[in-house]
Short mmCIF file of C-alpha atoms and ligand atoms in Angstrom, two decimals:
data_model
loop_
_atom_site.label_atom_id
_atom_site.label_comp_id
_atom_site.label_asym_id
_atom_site.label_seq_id
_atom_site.Cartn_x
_atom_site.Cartn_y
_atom_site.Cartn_z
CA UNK D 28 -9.70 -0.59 25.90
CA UNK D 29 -10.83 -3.66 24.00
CA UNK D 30 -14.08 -2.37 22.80
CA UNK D 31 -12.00 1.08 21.73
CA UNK D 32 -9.05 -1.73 19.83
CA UNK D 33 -11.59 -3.59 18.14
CA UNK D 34 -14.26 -0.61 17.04
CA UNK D 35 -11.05 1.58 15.05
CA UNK D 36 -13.66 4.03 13.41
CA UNK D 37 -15.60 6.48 15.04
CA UNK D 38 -17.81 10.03 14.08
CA UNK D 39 -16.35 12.91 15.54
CA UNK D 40 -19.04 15.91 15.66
CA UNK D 41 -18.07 19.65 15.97
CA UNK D 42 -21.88 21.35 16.38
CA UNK D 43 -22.21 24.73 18.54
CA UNK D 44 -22.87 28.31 18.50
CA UNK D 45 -20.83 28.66 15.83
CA UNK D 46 -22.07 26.55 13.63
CA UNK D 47 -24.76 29.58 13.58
CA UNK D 48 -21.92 31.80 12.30
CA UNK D 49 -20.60 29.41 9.70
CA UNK D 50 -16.96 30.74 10.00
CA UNK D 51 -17.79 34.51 9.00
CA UNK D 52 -18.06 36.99 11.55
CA UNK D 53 -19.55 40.66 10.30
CA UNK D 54 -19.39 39.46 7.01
CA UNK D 55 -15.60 38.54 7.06
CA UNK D 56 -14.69 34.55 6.64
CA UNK D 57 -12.84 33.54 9.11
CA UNK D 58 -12.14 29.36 8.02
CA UNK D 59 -9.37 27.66 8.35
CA UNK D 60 -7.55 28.42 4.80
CA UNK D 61 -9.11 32.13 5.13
CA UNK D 62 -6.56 32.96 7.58
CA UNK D 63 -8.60 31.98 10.73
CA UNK D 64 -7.89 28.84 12.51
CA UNK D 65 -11.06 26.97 11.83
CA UNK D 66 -14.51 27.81 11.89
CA UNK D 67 -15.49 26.57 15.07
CA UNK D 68 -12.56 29.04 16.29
CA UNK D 69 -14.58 32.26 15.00
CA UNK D 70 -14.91 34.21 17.73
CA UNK D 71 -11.20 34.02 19.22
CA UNK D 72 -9.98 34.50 14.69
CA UNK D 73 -12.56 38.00 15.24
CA UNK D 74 -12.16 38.72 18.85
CA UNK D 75 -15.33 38.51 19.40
CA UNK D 76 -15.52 39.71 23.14
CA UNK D 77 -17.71 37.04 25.01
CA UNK D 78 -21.13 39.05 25.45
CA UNK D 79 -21.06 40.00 21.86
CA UNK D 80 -21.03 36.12 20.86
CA UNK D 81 -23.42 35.24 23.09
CA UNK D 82 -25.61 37.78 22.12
CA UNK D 83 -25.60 37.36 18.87
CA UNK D 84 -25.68 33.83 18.35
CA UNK D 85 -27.32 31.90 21.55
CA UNK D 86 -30.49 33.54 20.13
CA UNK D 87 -30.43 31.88 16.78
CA UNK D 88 -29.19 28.32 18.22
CA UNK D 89 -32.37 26.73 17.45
CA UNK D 90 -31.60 23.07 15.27
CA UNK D 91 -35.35 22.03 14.96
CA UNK D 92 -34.15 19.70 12.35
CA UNK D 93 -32.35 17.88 14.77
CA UNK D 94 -32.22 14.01 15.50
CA UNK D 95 -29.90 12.18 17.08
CA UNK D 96 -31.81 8.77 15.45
CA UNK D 97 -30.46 10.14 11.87
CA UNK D 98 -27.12 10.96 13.14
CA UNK D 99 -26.39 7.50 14.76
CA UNK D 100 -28.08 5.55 11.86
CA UNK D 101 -25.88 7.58 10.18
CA UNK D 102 -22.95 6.85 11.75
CA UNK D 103 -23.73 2.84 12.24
CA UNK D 104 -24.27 2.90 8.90
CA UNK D 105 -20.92 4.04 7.99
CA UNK D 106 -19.20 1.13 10.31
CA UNK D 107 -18.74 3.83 12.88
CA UNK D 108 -18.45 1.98 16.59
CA UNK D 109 -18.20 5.06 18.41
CA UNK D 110 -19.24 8.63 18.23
CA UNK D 111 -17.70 11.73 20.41
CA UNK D 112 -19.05 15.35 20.14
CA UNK D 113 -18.12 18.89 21.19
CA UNK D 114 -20.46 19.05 24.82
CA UNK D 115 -18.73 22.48 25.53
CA UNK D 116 -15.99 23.76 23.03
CA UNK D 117 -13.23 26.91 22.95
CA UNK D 118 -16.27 29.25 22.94
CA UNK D 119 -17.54 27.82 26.76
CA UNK D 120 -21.30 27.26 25.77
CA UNK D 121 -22.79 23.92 26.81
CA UNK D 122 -24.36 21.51 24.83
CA UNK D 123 -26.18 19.72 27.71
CA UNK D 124 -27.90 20.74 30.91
CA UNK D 125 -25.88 22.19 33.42
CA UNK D 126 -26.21 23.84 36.33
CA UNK D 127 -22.40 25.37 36.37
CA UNK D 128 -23.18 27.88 34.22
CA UNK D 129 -26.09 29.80 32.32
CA UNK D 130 -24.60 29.89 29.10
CA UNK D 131 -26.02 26.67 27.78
CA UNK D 132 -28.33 24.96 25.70
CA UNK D 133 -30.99 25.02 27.88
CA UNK D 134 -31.11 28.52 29.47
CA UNK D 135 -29.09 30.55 26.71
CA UNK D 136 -30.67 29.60 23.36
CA UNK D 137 -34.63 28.53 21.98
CA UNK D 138 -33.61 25.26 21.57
CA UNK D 139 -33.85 24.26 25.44
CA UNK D 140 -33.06 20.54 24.38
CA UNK D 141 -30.23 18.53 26.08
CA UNK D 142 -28.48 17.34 22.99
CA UNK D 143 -25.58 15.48 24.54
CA UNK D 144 -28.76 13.35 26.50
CA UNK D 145 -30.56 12.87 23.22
CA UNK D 146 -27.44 11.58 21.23
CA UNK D 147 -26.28 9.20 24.60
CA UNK D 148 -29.61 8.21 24.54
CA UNK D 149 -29.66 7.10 20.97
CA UNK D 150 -26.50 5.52 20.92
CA UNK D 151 -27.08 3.27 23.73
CA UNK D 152 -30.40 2.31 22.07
CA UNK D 153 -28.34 1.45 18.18
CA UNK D 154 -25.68 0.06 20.24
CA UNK D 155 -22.94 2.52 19.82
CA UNK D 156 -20.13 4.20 22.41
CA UNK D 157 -20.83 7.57 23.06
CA UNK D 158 -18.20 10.00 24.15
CA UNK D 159 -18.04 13.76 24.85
CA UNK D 160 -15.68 16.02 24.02
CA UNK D 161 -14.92 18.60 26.43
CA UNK D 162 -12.37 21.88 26.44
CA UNK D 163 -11.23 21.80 29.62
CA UNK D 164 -8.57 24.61 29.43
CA UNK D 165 -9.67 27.16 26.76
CA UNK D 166 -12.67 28.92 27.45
CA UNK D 167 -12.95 32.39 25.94
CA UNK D 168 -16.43 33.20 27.41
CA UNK D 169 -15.67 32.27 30.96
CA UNK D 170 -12.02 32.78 31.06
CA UNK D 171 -10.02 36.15 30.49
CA UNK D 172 -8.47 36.33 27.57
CA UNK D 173 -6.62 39.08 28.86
CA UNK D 174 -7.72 42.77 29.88
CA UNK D 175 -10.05 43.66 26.81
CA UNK D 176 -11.46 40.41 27.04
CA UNK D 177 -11.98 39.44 30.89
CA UNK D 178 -14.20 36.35 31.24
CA UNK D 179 -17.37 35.53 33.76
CA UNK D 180 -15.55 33.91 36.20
CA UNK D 181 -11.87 34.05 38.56
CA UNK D 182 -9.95 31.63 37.37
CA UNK D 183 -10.90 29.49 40.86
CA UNK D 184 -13.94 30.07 39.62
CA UNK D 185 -13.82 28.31 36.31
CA UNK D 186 -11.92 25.62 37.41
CA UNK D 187 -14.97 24.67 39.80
CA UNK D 188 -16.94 24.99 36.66
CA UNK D 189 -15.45 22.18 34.95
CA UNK D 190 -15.38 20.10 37.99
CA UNK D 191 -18.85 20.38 38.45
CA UNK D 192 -19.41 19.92 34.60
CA UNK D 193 -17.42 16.36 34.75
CA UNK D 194 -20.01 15.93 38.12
CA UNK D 195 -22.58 16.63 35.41
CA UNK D 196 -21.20 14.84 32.17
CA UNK D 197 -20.41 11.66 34.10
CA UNK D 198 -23.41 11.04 36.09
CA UNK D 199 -26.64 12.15 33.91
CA UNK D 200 -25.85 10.65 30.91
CA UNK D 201 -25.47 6.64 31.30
CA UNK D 202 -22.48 5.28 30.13
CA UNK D 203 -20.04 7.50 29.04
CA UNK D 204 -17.55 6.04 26.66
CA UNK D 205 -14.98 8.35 25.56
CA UNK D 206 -13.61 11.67 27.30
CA UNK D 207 -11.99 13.89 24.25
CA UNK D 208 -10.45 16.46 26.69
CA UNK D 209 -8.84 18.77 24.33
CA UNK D 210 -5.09 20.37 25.14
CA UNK D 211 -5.26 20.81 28.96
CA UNK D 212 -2.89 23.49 30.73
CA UNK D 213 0.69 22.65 31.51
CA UNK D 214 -0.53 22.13 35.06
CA UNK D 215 -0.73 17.91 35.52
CA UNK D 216 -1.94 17.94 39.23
CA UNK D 217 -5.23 19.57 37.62
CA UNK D 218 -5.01 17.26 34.84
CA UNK D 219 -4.79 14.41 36.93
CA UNK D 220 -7.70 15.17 39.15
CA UNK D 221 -9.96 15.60 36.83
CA UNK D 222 -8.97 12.08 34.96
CA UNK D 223 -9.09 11.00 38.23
CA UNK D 224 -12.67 12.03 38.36
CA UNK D 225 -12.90 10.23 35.18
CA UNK D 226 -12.09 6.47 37.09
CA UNK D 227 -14.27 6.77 40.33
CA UNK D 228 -17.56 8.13 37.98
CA UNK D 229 -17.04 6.05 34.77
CA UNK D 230 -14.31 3.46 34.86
CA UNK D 231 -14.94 1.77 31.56
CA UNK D 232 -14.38 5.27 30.07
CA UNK D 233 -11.31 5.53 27.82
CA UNK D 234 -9.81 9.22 28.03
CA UNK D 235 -8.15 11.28 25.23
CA UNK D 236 -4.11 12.22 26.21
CA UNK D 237 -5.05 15.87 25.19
CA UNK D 238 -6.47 15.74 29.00
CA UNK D 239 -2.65 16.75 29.13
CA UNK D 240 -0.42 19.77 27.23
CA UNK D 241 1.35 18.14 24.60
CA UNK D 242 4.21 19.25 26.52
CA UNK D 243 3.63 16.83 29.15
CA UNK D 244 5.99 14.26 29.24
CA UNK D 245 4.46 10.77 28.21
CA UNK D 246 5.32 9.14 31.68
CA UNK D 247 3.57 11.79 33.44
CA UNK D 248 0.31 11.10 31.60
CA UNK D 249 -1.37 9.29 34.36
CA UNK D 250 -4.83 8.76 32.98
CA UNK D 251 -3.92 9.22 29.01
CA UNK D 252 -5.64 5.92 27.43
CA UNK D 253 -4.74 6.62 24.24
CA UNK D 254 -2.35 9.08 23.07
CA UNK D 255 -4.10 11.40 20.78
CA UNK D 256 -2.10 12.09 17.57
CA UNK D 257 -1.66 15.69 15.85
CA UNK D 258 -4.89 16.61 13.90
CA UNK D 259 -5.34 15.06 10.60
CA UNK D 260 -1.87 12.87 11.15
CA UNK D 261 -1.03 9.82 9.87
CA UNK D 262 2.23 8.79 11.95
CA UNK D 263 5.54 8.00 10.23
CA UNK D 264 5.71 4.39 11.38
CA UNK D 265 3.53 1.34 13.18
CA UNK D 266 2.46 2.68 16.65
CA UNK D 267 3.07 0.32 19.66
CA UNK D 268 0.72 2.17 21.93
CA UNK D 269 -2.83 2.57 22.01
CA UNK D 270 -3.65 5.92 19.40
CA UNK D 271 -5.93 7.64 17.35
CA UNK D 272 -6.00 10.21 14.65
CA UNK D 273 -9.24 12.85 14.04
CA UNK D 274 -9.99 14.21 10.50
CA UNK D 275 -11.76 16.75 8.83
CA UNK D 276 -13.71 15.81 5.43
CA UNK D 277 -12.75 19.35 4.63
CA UNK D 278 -11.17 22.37 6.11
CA UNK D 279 -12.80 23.25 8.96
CA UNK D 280 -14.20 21.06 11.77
CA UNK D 281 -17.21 23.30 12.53
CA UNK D 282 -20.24 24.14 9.75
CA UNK D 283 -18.40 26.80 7.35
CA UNK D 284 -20.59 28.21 5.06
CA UNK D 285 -17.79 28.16 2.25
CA UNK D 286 -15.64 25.38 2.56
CA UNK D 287 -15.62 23.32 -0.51
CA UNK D 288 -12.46 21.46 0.01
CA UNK D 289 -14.25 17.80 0.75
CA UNK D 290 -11.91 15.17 0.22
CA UNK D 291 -12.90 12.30 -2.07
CA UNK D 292 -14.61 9.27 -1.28
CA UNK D 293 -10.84 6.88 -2.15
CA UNK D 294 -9.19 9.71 -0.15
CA UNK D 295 -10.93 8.90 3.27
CA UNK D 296 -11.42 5.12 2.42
CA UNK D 297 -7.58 4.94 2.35
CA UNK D 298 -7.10 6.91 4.85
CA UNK D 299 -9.09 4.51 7.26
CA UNK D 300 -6.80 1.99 5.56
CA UNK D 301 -3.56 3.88 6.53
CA UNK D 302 -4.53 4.42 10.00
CA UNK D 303 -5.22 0.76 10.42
CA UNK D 304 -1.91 -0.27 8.84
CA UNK D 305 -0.43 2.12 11.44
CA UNK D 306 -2.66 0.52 14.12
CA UNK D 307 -4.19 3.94 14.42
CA UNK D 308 -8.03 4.91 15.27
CA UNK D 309 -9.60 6.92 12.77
CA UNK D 310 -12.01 9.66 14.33
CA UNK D 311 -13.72 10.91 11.25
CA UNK D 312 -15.05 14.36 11.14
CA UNK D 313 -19.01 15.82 10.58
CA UNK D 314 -19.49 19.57 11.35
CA UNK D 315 -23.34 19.68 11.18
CA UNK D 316 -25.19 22.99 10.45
CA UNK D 317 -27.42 25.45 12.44
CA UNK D 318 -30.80 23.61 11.48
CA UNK D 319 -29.39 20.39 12.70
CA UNK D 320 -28.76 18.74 9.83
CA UNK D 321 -25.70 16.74 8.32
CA UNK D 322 -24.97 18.03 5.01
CA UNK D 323 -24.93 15.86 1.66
CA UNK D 324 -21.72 15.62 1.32
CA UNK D 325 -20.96 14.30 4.69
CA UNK D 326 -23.38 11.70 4.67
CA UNK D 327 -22.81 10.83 0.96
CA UNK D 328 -19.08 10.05 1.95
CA UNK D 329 -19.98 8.22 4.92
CA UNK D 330 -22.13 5.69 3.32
CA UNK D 331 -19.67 5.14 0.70
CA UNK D 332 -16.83 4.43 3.83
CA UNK D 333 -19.71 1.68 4.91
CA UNK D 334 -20.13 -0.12 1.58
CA UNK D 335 -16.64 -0.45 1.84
CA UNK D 336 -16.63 -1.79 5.22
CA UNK D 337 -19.71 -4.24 4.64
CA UNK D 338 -17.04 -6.10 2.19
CA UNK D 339 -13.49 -5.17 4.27
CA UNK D 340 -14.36 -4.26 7.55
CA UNK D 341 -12.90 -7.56 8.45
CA UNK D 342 -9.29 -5.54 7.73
CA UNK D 343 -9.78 -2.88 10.02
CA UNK D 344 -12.22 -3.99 12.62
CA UNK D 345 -10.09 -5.45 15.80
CA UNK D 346 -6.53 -5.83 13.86
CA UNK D 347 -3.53 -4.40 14.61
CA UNK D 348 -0.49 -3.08 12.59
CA UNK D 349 1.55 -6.02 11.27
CA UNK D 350 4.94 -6.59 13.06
CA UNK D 351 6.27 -6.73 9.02
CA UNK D 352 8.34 -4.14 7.73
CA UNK D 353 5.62 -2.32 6.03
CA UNK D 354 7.22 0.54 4.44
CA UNK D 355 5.77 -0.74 1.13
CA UNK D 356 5.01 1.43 -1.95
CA UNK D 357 1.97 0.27 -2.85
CA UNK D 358 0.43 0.70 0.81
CA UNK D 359 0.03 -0.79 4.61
CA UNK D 360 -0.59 -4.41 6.20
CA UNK D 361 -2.98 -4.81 9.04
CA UNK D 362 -3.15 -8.18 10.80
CA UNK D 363 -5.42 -10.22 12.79
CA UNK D 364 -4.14 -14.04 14.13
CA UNK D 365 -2.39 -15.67 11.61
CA UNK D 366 -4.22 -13.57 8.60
CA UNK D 367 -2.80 -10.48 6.85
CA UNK D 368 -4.61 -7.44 4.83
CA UNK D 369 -2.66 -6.09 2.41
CA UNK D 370 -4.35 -2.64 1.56
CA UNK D 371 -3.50 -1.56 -1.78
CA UNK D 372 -3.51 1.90 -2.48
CA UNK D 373 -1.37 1.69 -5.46
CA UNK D 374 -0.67 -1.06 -8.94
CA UNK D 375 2.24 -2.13 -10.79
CA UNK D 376 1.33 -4.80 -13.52
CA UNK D 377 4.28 -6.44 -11.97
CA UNK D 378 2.55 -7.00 -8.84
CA UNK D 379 2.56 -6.41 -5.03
CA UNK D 380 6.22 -7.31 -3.90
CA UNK D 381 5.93 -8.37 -0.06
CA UNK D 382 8.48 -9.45 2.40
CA UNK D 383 8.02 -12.56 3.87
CA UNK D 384 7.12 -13.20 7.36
CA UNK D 385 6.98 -16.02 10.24
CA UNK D 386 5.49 -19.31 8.98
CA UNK D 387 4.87 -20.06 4.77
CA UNK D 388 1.53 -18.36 3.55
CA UNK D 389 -0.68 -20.85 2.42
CA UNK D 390 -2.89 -18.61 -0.03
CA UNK D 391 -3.54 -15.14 -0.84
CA UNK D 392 -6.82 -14.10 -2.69
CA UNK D 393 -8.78 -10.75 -2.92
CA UNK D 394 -11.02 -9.74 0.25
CA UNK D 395 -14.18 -9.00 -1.96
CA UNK D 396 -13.87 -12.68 -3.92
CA UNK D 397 -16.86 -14.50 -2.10
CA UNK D 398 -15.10 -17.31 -4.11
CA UNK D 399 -11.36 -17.05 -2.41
CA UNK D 400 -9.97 -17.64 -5.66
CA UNK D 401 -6.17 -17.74 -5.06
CA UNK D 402 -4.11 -15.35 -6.23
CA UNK D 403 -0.48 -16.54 -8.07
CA UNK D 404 2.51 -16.01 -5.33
CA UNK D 405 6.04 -16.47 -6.29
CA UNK D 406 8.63 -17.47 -3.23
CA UNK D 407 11.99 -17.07 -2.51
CA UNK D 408 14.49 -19.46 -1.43
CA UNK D 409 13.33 -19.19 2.58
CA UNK D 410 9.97 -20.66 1.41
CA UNK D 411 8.88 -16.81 2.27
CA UNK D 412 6.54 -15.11 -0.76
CA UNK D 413 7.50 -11.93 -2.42
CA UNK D 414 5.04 -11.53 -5.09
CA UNK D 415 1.32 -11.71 -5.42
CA UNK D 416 0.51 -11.66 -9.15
CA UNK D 417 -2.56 -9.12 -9.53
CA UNK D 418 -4.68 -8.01 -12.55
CA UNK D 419 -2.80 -6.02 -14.83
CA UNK D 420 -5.79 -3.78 -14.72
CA UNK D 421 -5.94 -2.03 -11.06
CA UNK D 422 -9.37 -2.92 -9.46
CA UNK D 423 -11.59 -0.41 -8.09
CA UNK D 424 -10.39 1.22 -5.08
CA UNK D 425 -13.18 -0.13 -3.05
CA UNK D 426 -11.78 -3.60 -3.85
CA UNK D 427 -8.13 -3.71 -3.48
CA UNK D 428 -8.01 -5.55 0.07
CA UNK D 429 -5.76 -8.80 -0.13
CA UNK D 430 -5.79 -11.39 2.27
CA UNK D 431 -3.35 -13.17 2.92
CA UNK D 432 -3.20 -16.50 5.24
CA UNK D 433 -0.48 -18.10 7.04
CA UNK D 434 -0.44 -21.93 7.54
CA UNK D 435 1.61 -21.35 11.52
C1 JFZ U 13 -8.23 21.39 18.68
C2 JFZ U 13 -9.32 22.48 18.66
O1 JFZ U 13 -8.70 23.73 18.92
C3 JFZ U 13 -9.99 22.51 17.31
O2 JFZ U 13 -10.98 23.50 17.29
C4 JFZ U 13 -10.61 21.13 17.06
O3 JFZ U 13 -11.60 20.88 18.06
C5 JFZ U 13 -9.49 20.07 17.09
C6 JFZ U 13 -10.04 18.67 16.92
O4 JFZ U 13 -8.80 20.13 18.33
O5 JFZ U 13 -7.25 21.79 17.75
C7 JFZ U 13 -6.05 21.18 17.78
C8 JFZ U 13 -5.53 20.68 18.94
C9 JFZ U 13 -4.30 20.03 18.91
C10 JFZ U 13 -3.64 19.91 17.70
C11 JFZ U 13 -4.18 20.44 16.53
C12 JFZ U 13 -5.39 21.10 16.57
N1 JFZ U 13 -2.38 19.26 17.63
O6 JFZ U 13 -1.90 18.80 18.66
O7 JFZ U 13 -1.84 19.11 16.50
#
């Protein structure tokens, strides 16, 4: 887990069949915010019966634009450590070669390229963890989704699917970093085998608690690393245990044609900023489109997320959540050793009130002054600070990290 502690920021990549359908189905949008549940969730928000989809959209899955070396150099770039994508989603088609099943990249669509070997490939060669997701419970192509919709296979049947797609995902493609099971059945023997699996192929992995139902009691979680937290979720207080939130940079997690809802460049910056504070992951969000491309705005906001982290990735890189009571209204505290960030999301001309902690700071100064000049601190009777004096003028939001050292 140390690499997982100290990396904090990863790209999360939704990319599939229905990418190709961009959230519409027969004309009719089906995003999240258009009454479906998200665009990669198209063909359970139209009922797409599985034949249809696969029809109709394995033949156009052909990304020629594709390449994983822009994708990882796009994600290094953005301070990104590690990088987890969608190898078989809701809608049961594979992103890799398999032998389990027929409805995969390989056998189903023109592309016939293993993408999850090309991006493992890439990021071992940049020097970044690569992870898979996998949906190891929903499958709407394979599974019955009840009498109109029966799937390919008996439900024995599927279950030896994803067995021998875990064979698959965990032996042909080097070091896997990251299982993202998502939402497993309510059944934890199953769960547990398969994160057993997990150990004996790849023990360095670090696997996702959706390998259980979120009704699984915490205890029971045998092979949960890392509890995963409620999409988009920043969590109320400091977390003790080992978690990590996703998020979107819009709606929808997979390509939608019409989603224009892209949060701002300060939005996601400080949300990286609140998840550290929280000692939370971040596992930011790209839903690339049918030609294999990232779009603009996606890699336009993730550059601007790595000039911030060229100057403050020392905040978030390997700290944790600071043990003070950081319910502050100006923002959150993450701490490494005997140094504190203060991340400050919002000004007062009267400055950032603080409450002290163990040992007498010896200076505070911004992150982004090469010079360390200090910043005026007033201090109470304890010897403890409770003011850093700051411009009356809020900085720009890309430098508003203040540092804060401690002399024990
Ligand atoms: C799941 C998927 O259904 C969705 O398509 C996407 O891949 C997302 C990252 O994961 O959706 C969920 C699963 C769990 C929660 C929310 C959305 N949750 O626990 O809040």
């Amino acid at each position: 887990m140390e690499w997982w502690r100290e990396a904090r920021y990863g790209m999360f990549i939704h990319w599939g069949l229905y990418s190709v359908a961009g959230g519409e189905w027969k004309g009719k949008d089906y995003g999240k915010e258009q009454g479906g549940a998200s665009a990669e969730w198209v063909m359970n928000s139209a009922k797409v019966p599985g034949k249809e989809y696969r029809e109709t959209l394995a033949p156009q899955f052909n990304p020629t634009q594709f390449d994983a070396e822009k994708w990882v150099s796009v994600a290094k770039a953005s301070g990104m450590k590690y990088m987890v994508i969608t190898s078989k989603h809701h809608d049961g088609f594979c992103l890799f070669d398999t032998k389990a099943t027929d409805y995969n990249v390989m056998e189903a669509s023109p592309f016939k390229r293993d993408i999850i070997k090309e991006l493992s490939e890439e990021c071992a060669k940049q020097g970044i963890k690569f992870g898979v997701y996998y949906s190891q419970f929903k499958d709407w192509y394979h599974r019955s989704r009840g009498k109109d919709n029966p799937g390919t296979l008996t439900n024995e049947e599927y279950l030896k699917l994803v067995e021998d797609n875990l064979e698959e995902l965990l032996s042909n493609y080097g070091e896997m970093s990251v299982l993202w099971f998502d939402t497993g059945g309510s059944d934890v023997i199953e769960a547990n085998a398969q994160g057993a699996r997990v150990r004996e192929l790849q023990p360095n992995a670090v696997i996702c608690s959706r390998l259980y139902n979120r009704g699984v009691p915490a205890n029971q979680k045998k092979y949960a690393d890392f509890n995963s937290l409620r999409d988009r979720e920043l969590p109320p207080e400091r977390m003790t245990e080992d978690a990590e939130t996703c998020m979107t940079m819009r709606h929808n997690w997979g390509y939608d044609r019409t989603d224009d809802a892209w949060k701002s460049e300060k939005d996601i910056i400080e949300f990286l900023a609140l998840c550290g504070a929280r000692g939370v992951n971040l596992l930011l969000n790209v839903g690339p489109t049918p030609e294999g491309t990232l779009l603009p705005e996606e890699t336009e906001r993730l550059a601007a997320v790595g000039e911030w982290m060229k100057v403050n990735g020392e905040s978030i890189y390997g700290t944790t959540c600071s043990p003070v009571d950081f319910d502050f209204w100006w923002g959150g505290i993450t701490q490494k050793d005997k140094t504190l960030y203060l991340h400050v999301l919002e000004w007062k001309p009267e400055g950032i009130d603080f409450n002290g902690v163990v040992g007498k700071p010896i200076k505070a100064y911004f992150l982004a002054d090469a010079e360390r000049n200090a910043l005026p601190v007033k201090y109470d009777a304890k010897g403890h600070f409770t003011t850093v004096e700051v411009p009356k003028e809020a900085p720009d939001f890309r430098n508003t990290v203040i540092v804060v050292e401690y002399d024990c």
